[in-house]
Every structure is written in structure tokens, then in C-alpha cells.
PDB file of C-alpha atoms in Angstrom:
ATOM      1  CA  UNK E  54    -116.238  82.244  90.007  1.00 45.00           C
ATOM      2  CA  UNK E  55    -114.727  85.465  87.621  1.00 44.00           C
ATOM      3  CA  UNK E  56    -115.094  88.180  87.408  1.00 45.00           C
ATOM      4  CA  UNK E  57    -116.524  88.810  83.931  1.00 46.00           C
ATOM      5  CA  UNK E  58    -116.228  91.200  81.267  1.00 60.00           C
ATOM      6  CA  UNK E  59    -118.219  92.573  80.123  1.00 78.00           C
ATOM      7  CA  UNK E  60    -120.504  90.427  77.465  1.00 85.00           C
ATOM      8  CA  UNK E  61    -121.985  91.639  74.253  1.00 88.00           C
ATOM      9  CA  UNK E  62    -125.567  92.500  74.281  1.00 91.00           C
ATOM     10  CA  UNK E  63    -125.158  89.385  70.672  1.00 91.00           C
ATOM     11  CA  UNK E  64    -123.860  86.907  73.225  1.00 90.00           C
ATOM     12  CA  UNK E  65    -126.154  87.487  75.953  1.00 94.00           C
ATOM     13  CA  UNK E  66    -129.532  87.111  73.304  1.00 95.00           C
ATOM     14  CA  UNK E  67    -127.870  84.064  71.825  1.00 94.00           C
ATOM     15  CA  UNK E  68    -127.347  82.385  75.198  1.00 95.00           C
ATOM     16  CA  UNK E  69    -130.993  83.243  76.353  1.00 97.00           C
ATOM     17  CA  UNK E  70    -132.670  82.111  73.121  1.00 97.00           C
ATOM     18  CA  UNK E  71    -129.739  78.848  73.559  1.00 96.00           C
ATOM     19  CA  UNK E  72    -130.469  78.136  76.869  1.00 97.00           C
ATOM     20  CA  UNK E  73    -134.452  79.230  77.609  1.00 97.00           C
ATOM     21  CA  UNK E  74    -135.604  79.878  73.531  1.00 97.00           C
ATOM     22  CA  UNK E  75    -136.045  83.523  75.282  1.00 97.00           C
ATOM     23  CA  UNK E  76    -136.302  85.906  72.344  1.00 96.00           C
ATOM     24  CA  UNK E  77    -134.813  88.875  74.928  1.00 96.00           C
ATOM     25  CA  UNK E  78    -136.019  92.207  74.549  1.00 95.00           C
ATOM     26  CA  UNK E  79    -135.030  95.604  76.400  1.00 95.00           C
ATOM     27  CA  UNK E  80    -132.085  94.557  77.306  1.00 95.00           C
ATOM     28  CA  UNK E  81    -131.179  96.082  80.143  1.00 94.00           C
ATOM     29  CA  UNK E  82    -128.302  95.789  82.238  1.00 91.00           C
ATOM     30  CA  UNK E  83    -127.837  96.563  86.095  1.00 87.00           C
ATOM     31  CA  UNK E  84    -125.357  96.541  88.752  1.00 73.00           C
ATOM     32  CA  UNK E  85    -123.730  93.891  90.184  1.00 71.00           C
ATOM     33  CA  UNK E  86    -120.002  92.457  91.313  1.00 69.00           C
ATOM     34  CA  UNK E  87    -119.005  90.096  89.803  1.00 73.00           C
ATOM     35  CA  UNK E  88    -121.775  88.819  87.711  1.00 81.00           C
ATOM     36  CA  UNK E  89    -123.078  89.763  84.353  1.00 89.00           C
ATOM     37  CA  UNK E  90    -126.535  91.190  84.755  1.00 92.00           C
ATOM     38  CA  UNK E  91    -129.823  91.842  82.527  1.00 95.00           C
ATOM     39  CA  UNK E  92    -133.637  92.853  83.120  1.00 95.00           C
ATOM     40  CA  UNK E  93    -135.126  91.376  80.048  1.00 97.00           C
ATOM     41  CA  UNK E  94    -138.823  91.088  78.233  1.00 97.00           C
ATOM     42  CA  UNK E  95    -139.427  88.394  77.278  1.00 96.00           C
ATOM     43  CA  UNK E  96    -143.545  86.842  76.215  1.00 90.00           C
ATOM     44  CA  UNK E  97    -144.954  89.932  77.410  1.00 93.00           C
ATOM     45  CA  UNK E  98    -143.024  88.982  81.082  1.00 95.00           C
ATOM     46  CA  UNK E  99    -139.984  90.452  82.623  1.00 96.00           C
ATOM     47  CA  UNK E 100    -137.272  88.617  83.900  1.00 97.00           C
ATOM     48  CA  UNK E 101    -133.270  89.038  85.294  1.00 95.00           C
ATOM     49  CA  UNK E 102    -130.387  87.204  83.827  1.00 96.00           C
ATOM     50  CA  UNK E 103    -127.362  86.091  85.837  1.00 93.00           C
ATOM     51  CA  UNK E 104    -124.065  85.842  83.846  1.00 92.00           C
ATOM     52  CA  UNK E 105    -120.935  84.401  85.264  1.00 87.00           C
ATOM     53  CA  UNK E 106    -117.716  83.111  83.694  1.00 83.00           C
ATOM     54  CA  UNK E 107    -117.215  79.981  84.831  1.00 82.00           C
ATOM     55  CA  UNK E 108    -113.329  77.462  85.221  1.00 77.00           C
ATOM     56  CA  UNK E 109    -114.592  74.034  86.121  1.00 70.00           C
ATOM     57  CA  UNK E 110    -117.068  71.355  86.361  1.00 67.00           C
ATOM     58  CA  UNK E 111    -117.238  71.771  90.013  1.00 68.00           C
ATOM     59  CA  UNK E 112    -117.686  75.674  89.666  1.00 83.00           C
ATOM     60  CA  UNK E 113    -121.341  74.890  87.231  1.00 86.00           C
ATOM     61  CA  UNK E 114    -122.549  72.777  90.296  1.00 90.00           C
ATOM     62  CA  UNK E 115    -122.039  74.587  92.025  1.00 89.00           C
ATOM     63  CA  UNK E 116    -123.879  77.812  90.555  1.00 88.00           C
ATOM     64  CA  UNK E 117    -126.405  74.654  89.775  1.00 90.00           C
ATOM     65  CA  UNK E 118    -126.792  74.293  93.774  1.00 93.00           C
ATOM     66  CA  UNK E 119    -127.253  77.909  94.598  1.00 92.00           C
ATOM     67  CA  UNK E 120    -130.369  77.935  91.431  1.00 92.00           C
ATOM     68  CA  UNK E 121    -131.733  75.055  92.902  1.00 93.00           C
ATOM     69  CA  UNK E 122    -132.203  75.842  96.584  1.00 95.00           C
ATOM     70  CA  UNK E 123    -133.773  79.571  94.910  1.00 94.00           C
ATOM     71  CA  UNK E 124    -136.364  77.105  93.592  1.00 93.00           C
ATOM     72  CA  UNK E 125    -136.397  75.148  96.793  1.00 94.00           C
ATOM     73  CA  UNK E 126    -136.760  78.109  99.357  1.00 95.00           C
ATOM     74  CA  UNK E 127    -139.546  79.576  96.139  1.00 94.00           C
ATOM     75  CA  UNK E 128    -141.923  77.232  96.110  1.00 93.00           C
ATOM     76  CA  UNK E 129    -141.203  77.060 100.245  1.00 93.00           C
ATOM     77  CA  UNK E 130    -142.517  80.434 100.670  1.00 93.00           C
ATOM     78  CA  UNK E 131    -140.307  82.387 101.770  1.00 95.00           C
ATOM     79  CA  UNK E 132    -139.002  85.699  99.165  1.00 95.00           C
ATOM     80  CA  UNK E 133    -136.669  84.807  96.808  1.00 95.00           C
ATOM     81  CA  UNK E 134    -137.064  84.351  93.324  1.00 92.00           C
ATOM     82  CA  UNK E 135    -136.956  81.444  91.284  1.00 88.00           C
ATOM     83  CA  UNK E 136    -134.984  79.856  88.284  1.00 92.00           C
ATOM     84  CA  UNK E 137    -136.724  79.075  85.740  1.00 94.00           C
ATOM     85  CA  UNK E 138    -135.499  75.604  84.481  1.00 94.00           C
ATOM     86  CA  UNK E 139    -133.293  75.737  80.899  1.00 96.00           C
ATOM     87  CA  UNK E 140    -133.564  72.950  78.181  1.00 96.00           C
ATOM     88  CA  UNK E 141    -131.058  70.818  79.933  1.00 94.00           C
ATOM     89  CA  UNK E 142    -133.780  70.647  83.083  1.00 95.00           C
ATOM     90  CA  UNK E 143    -131.133  72.709  85.251  1.00 93.00           C
ATOM     91  CA  UNK E 144    -131.733  75.300  87.230  1.00 92.00           C
ATOM     92  CA  UNK E 145    -128.086  77.346  84.969  1.00 92.00           C
ATOM     93  CA  UNK E 146    -127.354  76.667  81.209  1.00 94.00           C
ATOM     94  CA  UNK E 147    -122.982  77.038  80.427  1.00 92.00           C
ATOM     95  CA  UNK E 148    -122.301  77.174  76.327  1.00 91.00           C
ATOM     96  CA  UNK E 149    -118.869  78.423  75.323  1.00 87.00           C
ATOM     97  CA  UNK E 150    -117.739  81.320  73.706  1.00 79.00           C
ATOM     98  CA  UNK E 151    -114.125  82.410  72.081  1.00 77.00           C
ATOM     99  CA  UNK E 152    -113.522  83.926  75.852  1.00 78.00           C
ATOM    100  CA  UNK E 153    -114.384  80.389  77.430  1.00 81.00           C
ATOM    101  CA  UNK E 154    -117.328  78.869  79.256  1.00 87.00           C
ATOM    102  CA  UNK E 155    -120.379  81.324  80.111  1.00 89.00           C
ATOM    103  CA  UNK E 156    -123.021  79.999  82.818  1.00 91.00           C
ATOM    104  CA  UNK E 157    -126.446  82.422  83.287  1.00 94.00           C
ATOM    105  CA  UNK E 158    -128.782  81.727  85.294  1.00 95.00           C
ATOM    106  CA  UNK E 159    -133.429  83.018  84.753  1.00 96.00           C
ATOM    107  CA  UNK E 160    -134.875  84.643  87.362  1.00 95.00           C
ATOM    108  CA  UNK E 161    -138.677  85.869  87.019  1.00 93.00           C
ATOM    109  CA  UNK E 162    -138.433  90.015  87.935  1.00 93.00           C
ATOM    110  CA  UNK E 163    -139.575  91.260  91.553  1.00 91.00           C
ATOM    111  CA  UNK E 164    -140.280  94.745  92.294  1.00 90.00           C
ATOM    112  CA  UNK E 165    -139.701  96.649  95.269  1.00 95.00           C
ATOM    113  CA  UNK E 166    -137.759  99.542  96.801  1.00 96.00           C
ATOM    114  CA  UNK E 167    -133.813  98.052  97.751  1.00 95.00           C
ATOM    115  CA  UNK E 168    -133.702  98.760 101.293  1.00 96.00           C
ATOM    116  CA  UNK E 169    -130.014 100.558 100.271  1.00 93.00           C
ATOM    117  CA  UNK E 170    -133.372 104.181  98.893  1.00 93.00           C
ATOM    118  CA  UNK E 171    -135.437 103.090 102.628  1.00 92.00           C
ATOM    119  CA  UNK E 172    -135.147 105.398 105.327  1.00 91.00           C
ATOM    120  CA  UNK E 173    -134.821 103.136 108.265  1.00 94.00           C
ATOM    121  CA  UNK E 174    -136.568 102.528 111.787  1.00 96.00           C
ATOM    122  CA  UNK E 175    -135.974 100.382 114.884  1.00 97.00           C
ATOM    123  CA  UNK E 176    -138.999  98.221 113.600  1.00 97.00           C
ATOM    124  CA  UNK E 177    -138.275  97.881 110.612  1.00 97.00           C
ATOM    125  CA  UNK E 178    -134.405  96.914 111.976  1.00 98.00           C
ATOM    126  CA  UNK E 179    -135.918  94.545 113.889  1.00 98.00           C
ATOM    127  CA  UNK E 180    -138.544  93.031 110.945  1.00 97.00           C
ATOM    128  CA  UNK E 181    -135.411  93.105 109.356  1.00 98.00           C
ATOM    129  CA  UNK E 182    -134.103  90.328 111.547  1.00 98.00           C
ATOM    130  CA  UNK E 183    -136.877  88.380 112.212  1.00 98.00           C
ATOM    131  CA  UNK E 184    -137.262  87.802 108.543  1.00 97.00           C
ATOM    132  CA  UNK E 185    -133.931  86.905 108.367  1.00 97.00           C
ATOM    133  CA  UNK E 186    -133.651  84.450 111.079  1.00 98.00           C
ATOM    134  CA  UNK E 187    -137.019  82.850 109.196  1.00 97.00           C
ATOM    135  CA  UNK E 188    -135.106  82.694 105.863  1.00 97.00           C
ATOM    136  CA  UNK E 189    -132.063  81.306 107.431  1.00 97.00           C
ATOM    137  CA  UNK E 190    -134.470  77.648 109.140  1.00 97.00           C
ATOM    138  CA  UNK E 191    -135.943  76.668 105.502  1.00 97.00           C
ATOM    139  CA  UNK E 192    -133.090  77.627 104.030  1.00 96.00           C
ATOM    140  CA  UNK E 193    -131.559  74.942 106.116  1.00 95.00           C
ATOM    141  CA  UNK E 194    -133.860  71.947 104.663  1.00 95.00           C
ATOM    142  CA  UNK E 195    -131.806  72.596 101.766  1.00 95.00           C
ATOM    143  CA  UNK E 196    -129.135  69.918 100.256  1.00 96.00           C
ATOM    144  CA  UNK E 197    -125.532  70.946 101.105  1.00 95.00           C
ATOM    145  CA  UNK E 198    -123.383  73.079  98.379  1.00 94.00           C
ATOM    146  CA  UNK E 199    -121.391  69.935  95.718  1.00 92.00           C
ATOM    147  CA  UNK E 200    -118.151  71.168  97.323  1.00 87.00           C
ATOM    148  CA  UNK E 201    -117.110  74.008  99.776  1.00 84.00           C
ATOM    149  CA  UNK E 202    -116.040  77.180  98.146  1.00 80.00           C
ATOM    150  CA  UNK E 203    -114.734  79.926 100.779  1.00 85.00           C
ATOM    151  CA  UNK E 204    -115.542  83.204  97.970  1.00 86.00           C
ATOM    152  CA  UNK E 205    -113.818  86.848  98.808  1.00 88.00           C
ATOM    153  CA  UNK E 206    -116.217  88.022 100.809  1.00 92.00           C
ATOM    154  CA  UNK E 207    -116.981  84.270 103.269  1.00 95.00           C
ATOM    155  CA  UNK E 208    -115.939  85.546 106.729  1.00 96.00           C
ATOM    156  CA  UNK E 209    -113.262  83.237 106.631  1.00 97.00           C
ATOM    157  CA  UNK E 210    -110.973  85.797 104.858  1.00 97.00           C
ATOM    158  CA  UNK E 211    -112.023  88.822 106.469  1.00 98.00           C
ATOM    159  CA  UNK E 212    -109.406  89.901 108.328  1.00 98.00           C
ATOM    160  CA  UNK E 213    -107.386  88.601 105.028  1.00 97.00           C
ATOM    161  CA  UNK E 214    -108.271  90.517 102.686  1.00 97.00           C
ATOM    162  CA  UNK E 215    -109.279  93.418 105.328  1.00 98.00           C
ATOM    163  CA  UNK E 216    -105.442  93.180 105.508  1.00 98.00           C
ATOM    164  CA  UNK E 217    -104.801  93.360 102.260  1.00 98.00           C
ATOM    165  CA  UNK E 218    -107.596  95.992 101.458  1.00 97.00           C
ATOM    166  CA  UNK E 219    -106.274  98.462 103.902  1.00 98.00           C
ATOM    167  CA  UNK E 220    -102.379  98.148 103.021  1.00 97.00           C
ATOM    168  CA  UNK E 221    -103.209  99.287  99.399  1.00 96.00           C
ATOM    169  CA  UNK E 222    -105.224 102.222 100.829  1.00 96.00           C
ATOM    170  CA  UNK E 223    -103.622 105.312 100.323  1.00 95.00           C
ATOM    171  CA  UNK E 224    -103.179 107.993 103.722  1.00 95.00           C
ATOM    172  CA  UNK E 225    -106.338 108.476 104.494  1.00 95.00           C
ATOM    173  CA  UNK E 226    -109.479 109.114 106.786  1.00 95.00           C
ATOM    174  CA  UNK E 227    -111.023 105.519 104.581  1.00 96.00           C
ATOM    175  CA  UNK E 228    -107.817 103.754 105.709  1.00 97.00           C
ATOM    176  CA  UNK E 229    -107.624 105.455 109.003  1.00 97.00           C
ATOM    177  CA  UNK E 230    -110.894 104.114 110.147  1.00 97.00           C
ATOM    178  CA  UNK E 231    -110.802 100.397 108.729  1.00 98.00           C
ATOM    179  CA  UNK E 232    -107.325 100.284 110.327  1.00 97.00           C
ATOM    180  CA  UNK E 233    -108.793 100.295 113.669  1.00 97.00           C
ATOM    181  CA  UNK E 234    -111.999  97.710 112.220  1.00 98.00           C
ATOM    182  CA  UNK E 235    -108.926  95.528 111.598  1.00 98.00           C
ATOM    183  CA  UNK E 236    -107.595  95.811 115.028  1.00 97.00           C
ATOM    184  CA  UNK E 237    -110.549  94.929 116.414  1.00 96.00           C
ATOM    185  CA  UNK E 238    -111.159  92.077 114.646  1.00 97.00           C
ATOM    186  CA  UNK E 239    -107.378  90.685 115.163  1.00 97.00           C
ATOM    187  CA  UNK E 240    -108.541  92.396 119.115  1.00 96.00           C
ATOM    188  CA  UNK E 241    -111.698  89.427 119.605  1.00 96.00           C
ATOM    189  CA  UNK E 242    -109.536  86.967 117.447  1.00 97.00           C
ATOM    190  CA  UNK E 243    -112.741  86.118 116.261  1.00 97.00           C
ATOM    191  CA  UNK E 244    -111.590  84.986 112.896  1.00 96.00           C
ATOM    192  CA  UNK E 245    -109.914  81.936 115.017  1.00 96.00           C
ATOM    193  CA  UNK E 246    -112.963  81.321 117.222  1.00 97.00           C
ATOM    194  CA  UNK E 247    -115.247  81.300 113.732  1.00 97.00           C
ATOM    195  CA  UNK E 248    -114.050  76.879 113.087  1.00 94.00           C
ATOM    196  CA  UNK E 249    -115.797  76.561 116.666  1.00 96.00           C
ATOM    197  CA  UNK E 250    -118.847  78.175 115.752  1.00 98.00           C
ATOM    198  CA  UNK E 251    -121.984  76.141 114.151  1.00 98.00           C
ATOM    199  CA  UNK E 252    -122.442  76.403 110.859  1.00 97.00           C
ATOM    200  CA  UNK E 253    -125.179  75.730 108.108  1.00 97.00           C
ATOM    201  CA  UNK E 254    -126.139  76.753 104.956  1.00 97.00           C
ATOM    202  CA  UNK E 255    -126.121  80.160 104.867  1.00 97.00           C
ATOM    203  CA  UNK E 256    -127.211  83.137 102.279  1.00 96.00           C
ATOM    204  CA  UNK E 257    -123.717  85.547 103.591  1.00 95.00           C
ATOM    205  CA  UNK E 258    -124.737  88.465 101.836  1.00 95.00           C
ATOM    206  CA  UNK E 259    -128.162  89.784 102.422  1.00 97.00           C
ATOM    207  CA  UNK E 260    -126.731  93.122 101.889  1.00 95.00           C
ATOM    208  CA  UNK E 261    -129.330  96.313 101.609  1.00 94.00           C
ATOM    209  CA  UNK E 262    -128.910  96.111  97.912  1.00 92.00           C
ATOM    210  CA  UNK E 263    -129.789  92.741  97.986  1.00 95.00           C
ATOM    211  CA  UNK E 264    -133.283  93.291  99.665  1.00 97.00           C
ATOM    212  CA  UNK E 265    -136.529  94.600  98.599  1.00 97.00           C
ATOM    213  CA  UNK E 266    -139.037  95.540 100.689  1.00 97.00           C
ATOM    214  CA  UNK E 267    -143.168  96.683  99.813  1.00 96.00           C
ATOM    215  CA  UNK E 268    -144.961  99.260 100.566  1.00 95.00           C
ATOM    216  CA  UNK E 269    -145.380  98.345 104.027  1.00 94.00           C
ATOM    217  CA  UNK E 270    -141.944  98.283 104.313  1.00 94.00           C
ATOM    218  CA  UNK E 271    -142.239  93.745 104.813  1.00 95.00           C
ATOM    219  CA  UNK E 272    -139.366  92.011 102.464  1.00 96.00           C
ATOM    220  CA  UNK E 273    -141.156  91.972  98.748  1.00 96.00           C
ATOM    221  CA  UNK E 274    -137.853  89.424  97.669  1.00 97.00           C
ATOM    222  CA  UNK E 275    -134.164  88.300  98.854  1.00 97.00           C
ATOM    223  CA  UNK E 276    -132.438  88.899  95.937  1.00 94.00           C
ATOM    224  CA  UNK E 277    -128.000  86.852  94.953  1.00 92.00           C
ATOM    225  CA  UNK E 278    -127.558  83.874  95.646  1.00 93.00           C
ATOM    226  CA  UNK E 279    -124.114  83.997  94.799  1.00 89.00           C
ATOM    227  CA  UNK E 280    -122.650  83.849  98.297  1.00 91.00           C
ATOM    228  CA  UNK E 281    -124.011  81.099  99.342  1.00 94.00           C
ATOM    229  CA  UNK E 282    -122.082  78.721 101.407  1.00 93.00           C
ATOM    230  CA  UNK E 283    -121.658  76.413 104.056  1.00 95.00           C
ATOM    231  CA  UNK E 284    -120.348  77.955 106.785  1.00 96.00           C
ATOM    232  CA  UNK E 285    -120.543  80.151 110.557  1.00 98.00           C
ATOM    233  CA  UNK E 286    -123.786  80.804 111.317  1.00 98.00           C
ATOM    234  CA  UNK E 287    -122.979  83.583 112.755  1.00 98.00           C
ATOM    235  CA  UNK E 288    -122.286  85.883 109.787  1.00 98.00           C
ATOM    236  CA  UNK E 289    -126.416  85.869 108.286  1.00 98.00           C
ATOM    237  CA  UNK E 290    -126.564  88.152 111.067  1.00 98.00           C
ATOM    238  CA  UNK E 291    -124.055  89.765 110.875  1.00 98.00           C
ATOM    239  CA  UNK E 292    -123.141  91.376 107.282  1.00 98.00           C
ATOM    240  CA  UNK E 293    -127.313  92.072 107.421  1.00 98.00           C
ATOM    241  CA  UNK E 294    -126.346  93.510 110.950  1.00 98.00           C
ATOM    242  CA  UNK E 295    -123.730  95.497 109.313  1.00 98.00           C
ATOM    243  CA  UNK E 296    -125.364  97.368 106.055  1.00 97.00           C
ATOM    244  CA  UNK E 297    -128.969  97.842 108.127  1.00 97.00           C
ATOM    245  CA  UNK E 298    -126.460  99.347 110.614  1.00 97.00           C
ATOM    246  CA  UNK E 299    -125.432 102.140 107.674  1.00 93.00           C
ATOM    247  CA  UNK E 300    -128.842 102.912 106.989  1.00 88.00           C
ATOM    248  CA  UNK E 301    -128.983 104.352 110.293  1.00 93.00           C
ATOM    249  CA  UNK E 302    -128.038 107.135 112.474  1.00 93.00           C
ATOM    250  CA  UNK E 303    -127.588 105.108 115.902  1.00 96.00           C
ATOM    251  CA  UNK E 304    -125.348 101.921 113.714  1.00 97.00           C
ATOM    252  CA  UNK E 305    -125.316 100.538 117.682  1.00 97.00           C
ATOM    253  CA  UNK E 306    -128.405 100.032 117.993  1.00 97.00           C
ATOM    254  CA  UNK E 307    -129.653  99.407 114.292  1.00 98.00           C
ATOM    255  CA  UNK E 308    -127.355  95.870 115.503  1.00 98.00           C
ATOM    256  CA  UNK E 309    -128.666  95.461 118.310  1.00 98.00           C
ATOM    257  CA  UNK E 310    -132.439  95.567 116.763  1.00 98.00           C
ATOM    258  CA  UNK E 311    -131.424  93.304 113.969  1.00 98.00           C
ATOM    259  CA  UNK E 312    -129.749  91.081 116.321  1.00 98.00           C
ATOM    260  CA  UNK E 313    -132.695  90.541 118.459  1.00 98.00           C
ATOM    261  CA  UNK E 314    -134.552  90.240 115.453  1.00 98.00           C
ATOM    262  CA  UNK E 315    -132.694  87.412 114.076  1.00 98.00           C
ATOM    263  CA  UNK E 316    -132.334  85.677 117.667  1.00 98.00           C
ATOM    264  CA  UNK E 317    -137.018  85.488 118.129  1.00 98.00           C
ATOM    265  CA  UNK E 318    -136.214  82.726 115.371  1.00 98.00           C
ATOM    266  CA  UNK E 319    -132.532  81.564 115.718  1.00 98.00           C
ATOM    267  CA  UNK E 320    -131.347  80.087 118.959  1.00 95.00           C
ATOM    268  CA  UNK E 321    -127.779  81.339 118.316  1.00 96.00           C
ATOM    269  CA  UNK E 322    -124.779  80.721 121.131  1.00 97.00           C
ATOM    270  CA  UNK E 323    -123.773  83.573 123.655  1.00 97.00           C
ATOM    271  CA  UNK E 324    -119.772  83.162 121.865  1.00 97.00           C
ATOM    272  CA  UNK E 325    -121.614  83.664 118.541  1.00 98.00           C
ATOM    273  CA  UNK E 326    -123.524  86.721 119.809  1.00 97.00           C
ATOM    274  CA  UNK E 327    -119.414  87.481 121.562  1.00 97.00           C
ATOM    275  CA  UNK E 328    -118.805  88.057 117.727  1.00 98.00           C
ATOM    276  CA  UNK E 329    -120.898  89.973 116.033  1.00 98.00           C
ATOM    277  CA  UNK E 330    -119.879  93.129 116.391  1.00 97.00           C
ATOM    278  CA  UNK E 331    -116.202  92.584 115.462  1.00 97.00           C
ATOM    279  CA  UNK E 332    -117.885  90.273 112.138  1.00 98.00           C
ATOM    280  CA  UNK E 333    -120.377  94.099 111.565  1.00 98.00           C
ATOM    281  CA  UNK E 334    -117.351  96.677 111.603  1.00 98.00           C
ATOM    282  CA  UNK E 335    -115.220  94.044 109.384  1.00 98.00           C
ATOM    283  CA  UNK E 336    -117.545  94.094 106.950  1.00 98.00           C
ATOM    284  CA  UNK E 337    -118.520  97.675 107.107  1.00 98.00           C
ATOM    285  CA  UNK E 338    -114.468  98.390 107.119  1.00 98.00           C
ATOM    286  CA  UNK E 339    -113.835  95.514 104.105  1.00 97.00           C
ATOM    287  CA  UNK E 340    -116.520  96.971 101.799  1.00 96.00           C
ATOM    288  CA  UNK E 341    -115.654 100.803 102.647  1.00 96.00           C
ATOM    289  CA  UNK E 342    -111.587  99.668 101.824  1.00 96.00           C
ATOM    290  CA  UNK E 343    -112.019  97.150  99.159  1.00 93.00           C
ATOM    291  CA  UNK E 344    -114.798  99.799  96.845  1.00 91.00           C
ATOM    292  CA  UNK E 345    -112.377 102.896  97.748  1.00 92.00           C
ATOM    293  CA  UNK E 346    -109.874 101.040  95.737  1.00 91.00           C
ATOM    294  CA  UNK E 347    -112.278 100.797  93.178  1.00 84.00           C
ATOM    295  CA  UNK E 348    -112.653 104.462  92.484  1.00 80.00           C
ATOM    296  CA  UNK E 349    -110.891 104.726  89.164  1.00 66.00           C
ATOM    297  CA  UNK E 350    -111.551 100.500  87.525  1.00 58.00           C
ATOM    298  CA  UNK E 351    -113.645 101.841  84.816  1.00 58.00           C
ATOM    299  CA  UNK E 352    -116.751  99.686  84.493  1.00 56.00           C
ATOM    300  CA  UNK E 353    -117.066  99.269  88.116  1.00 62.00           C
ATOM    301  CA  UNK E 354    -115.890 102.180  89.632  1.00 64.00           C
ATOM    302  CA  UNK E 355    -120.004 103.701  89.274  1.00 66.00           C
ATOM    303  CA  UNK E 356    -121.030 100.037  91.184  1.00 68.00           C
ATOM    304  CA  UNK E 357    -118.182 100.583  94.014  1.00 66.00           C
ATOM    305  CA  UNK E 358    -119.285 104.710  94.998  1.00 72.00           C
ATOM    306  CA  UNK E 359    -123.288 103.434  95.643  1.00 74.00           C
ATOM    307  CA  UNK E 360    -122.033 100.794  97.558  1.00 78.00           C
ATOM    308  CA  UNK E 361    -119.876 101.850  99.301  1.00 81.00           C
ATOM    309  CA  UNK E 362    -122.201 104.768 100.572  1.00 83.00           C
ATOM    310  CA  UNK E 363    -122.545 104.730 104.267  1.00 90.00           C
ATOM    311  CA  UNK E 364    -120.014 102.453 105.242  1.00 95.00           C
ATOM    312  CA  UNK E 365    -117.340 105.503 106.247  1.00 95.00           C
ATOM    313  CA  UNK E 366    -119.983 107.220 109.134  1.00 96.00           C
ATOM    314  CA  UNK E 367    -121.682 103.561 110.506  1.00 96.00           C
ATOM    315  CA  UNK E 368    -117.978 102.819 111.244  1.00 97.00           C
ATOM    316  CA  UNK E 369    -117.355 107.080 112.155  1.00 96.00           C
ATOM    317  CA  UNK E 370    -120.424 106.297 114.494  1.00 96.00           C
ATOM    318  CA  UNK E 371    -119.324 102.282 116.243  1.00 96.00           C
ATOM    319  CA  UNK E 372    -115.654 103.660 116.641  1.00 95.00           C
ATOM    320  CA  UNK E 373    -116.565 106.744 118.412  1.00 92.00           C
ATOM    321  CA  UNK E 374    -119.033 104.001 120.689  1.00 85.00           C
ATOM    322  CA  UNK E 375    -116.203 102.028 121.163  1.00 73.00           C
ATOM    323  CA  UNK E 376    -114.616 105.042 123.071  1.00 54.00           C
ATOM    324  CA  UNK E 377    -114.269 105.415 126.738  1.00 53.00           C
ATOM    325  CA  UNK E 378    -116.503 107.838 128.399  1.00 45.00           C
ATOM    326  CA  UNK E 379    -113.181 109.357 128.679  1.00 44.00           C
ATOM    327  CA  UNK E 380    -111.248 109.868 125.970  1.00 40.00           C
TER     328      UNK E 380
END
């Protein structure tokens, strides 16, 4: 999948009509990294439509696989939005326009407060780890992807991408702290070790915008399956721990709580636990560095500014706690 130019409202409306028969009203563009995402209303209900520019038939098959997994998980009682089946019988609908091919998935709207906007505490961190563990176990009943895709946010590309982003940052505290995280990742040999660790189907993007909470602070919904793949199992808990840690005054404890909750459901190996912290600091640094580079990038700048919140502070606290006591 490739990054979208923004779709026009006319193209969005026409695609929803062709693929699903929806006469969409109240179309509202939502913040998103790569997809062009909209909320809309039709026949008295509210929905979300996620559009991607697609390059190949293989990409469309992968997109359809992701939607099919969502349908399976929703039917199994997991807190995920189920994709609406299009007229073609699939969870994704594709059409051509003057810029190429565009594919869409449509899901029911789920209410909830994003974790990004919630004041968290250790009991919530632990519950999030438990929920992620149960969700991960349910994922293992899904079929394997039709092809192996290692996307930009895949942990197997973390060191490569972080090195590139750091090299392009101007001299600043952001560059310094991201460089520290890159050094820690390299010294731990985490990238080399990932290929030796257990692999599984992973969502791989349990970030604080993709988790919605109920008023009782339970998980209401897990969103955005666009990064789902077959890869290192430890990535699931590491990504969650990274984004939870930036919601906490004590990010090291937050990481421990998330990991403890996850391990209560999924028996991971010691070798996996050893790479959690380097993956956490690396992911936070990539979030910080890549979005810092986007801050002047037109329509993505506002999204980048939102996504960067808390990452620098969490990294500084983690770097401070990693220093020797007499430093």
C-alpha cells in the first residue's frame, strides 16, 4: 500500500455507493497516517471508511485478508469493529479512478475514549497488557496472510528506519535522545535476535490512538489492522508498552505492568522479554523522529503533532533511569 493523496469527497461518496450501496452523509475526514479515513452516516447508522491507494492485486488480497480477520475476531467476541461485506462478497472493495486504484473497507462506528486522551495508572496498564494477551491468543486462529509484507512500522525495520530518520534530523534534543535509543537498539543486537524469536500473527499497532476505552476504563475497541502481519510475537507487547509508557510519569513501571499483564495470558520466552525495552525505546524514538520530520509536511503536520505527544518526555525518563546511579 502506498501513501494517499487526499481523496475528494465526490470520489469517496461514489465509491461507497458503488461498493456498498451507501448514500453517505455527514462525511468527515479523520486523522490517519497512511490511509484516508472518514466517518459517515447512512440509513440511520454511523460508519468508518478506510481508503488506500493500492499498487497490485497482492496488495488488495492483503487488504481483504486484514478485513476478514477483523470479521473473525468480531464474531469471536473480541473488541474489534467488524468489516461490512461489500457487494463483491469481500471485506474490501476496489475501483479505478484517474489516479490508479483505490480500495476501501467499511466498519461500524465504535464509541469510546482514545487511550491517548486518558489519564492512566498502573492497574490500567496491567489490564491493557492482559487484554492484549487475550487478543493475541484469539488472533492465532486467523488464517496466515496471503503474502509476507514488511511495512514501514514493522519491528524488523525499526533499526533501519530509525537510523535514517535520526540522520535527517537537525541538531536538537530530539536528535540526541533518538540517537541514544538507536545506540541502545544496536548494542542489544535486537534486530539480529528477532529472527530467532517465536513468530505469530500480530496486530503490531496497539498504539494509544487505536485503543478505545469505556467509561469504566475497560477496552471498548481495538482499531486499525493495517499493520497486521506474521512476525515476531514480542512486537505485540512491545508496541503497546511503548505507547502506554508515554502516558505515565514512570514509564519503566508502565512497561513492567503491561508486560506482566501480557505474560499472564501468553507464556513468552526469556529471550523475548530481553528485547522488550530496546524495542520500546526504539519505537518511541521512531515515533518521535519520523513525526518531527513531518511537522512541516502540509496536511500530515497536524496529525504528526498529535502523534508526537509524550514521546520525548518518556524517552528522557527512560534514558535517565538507564544511567548508572553515580552518573
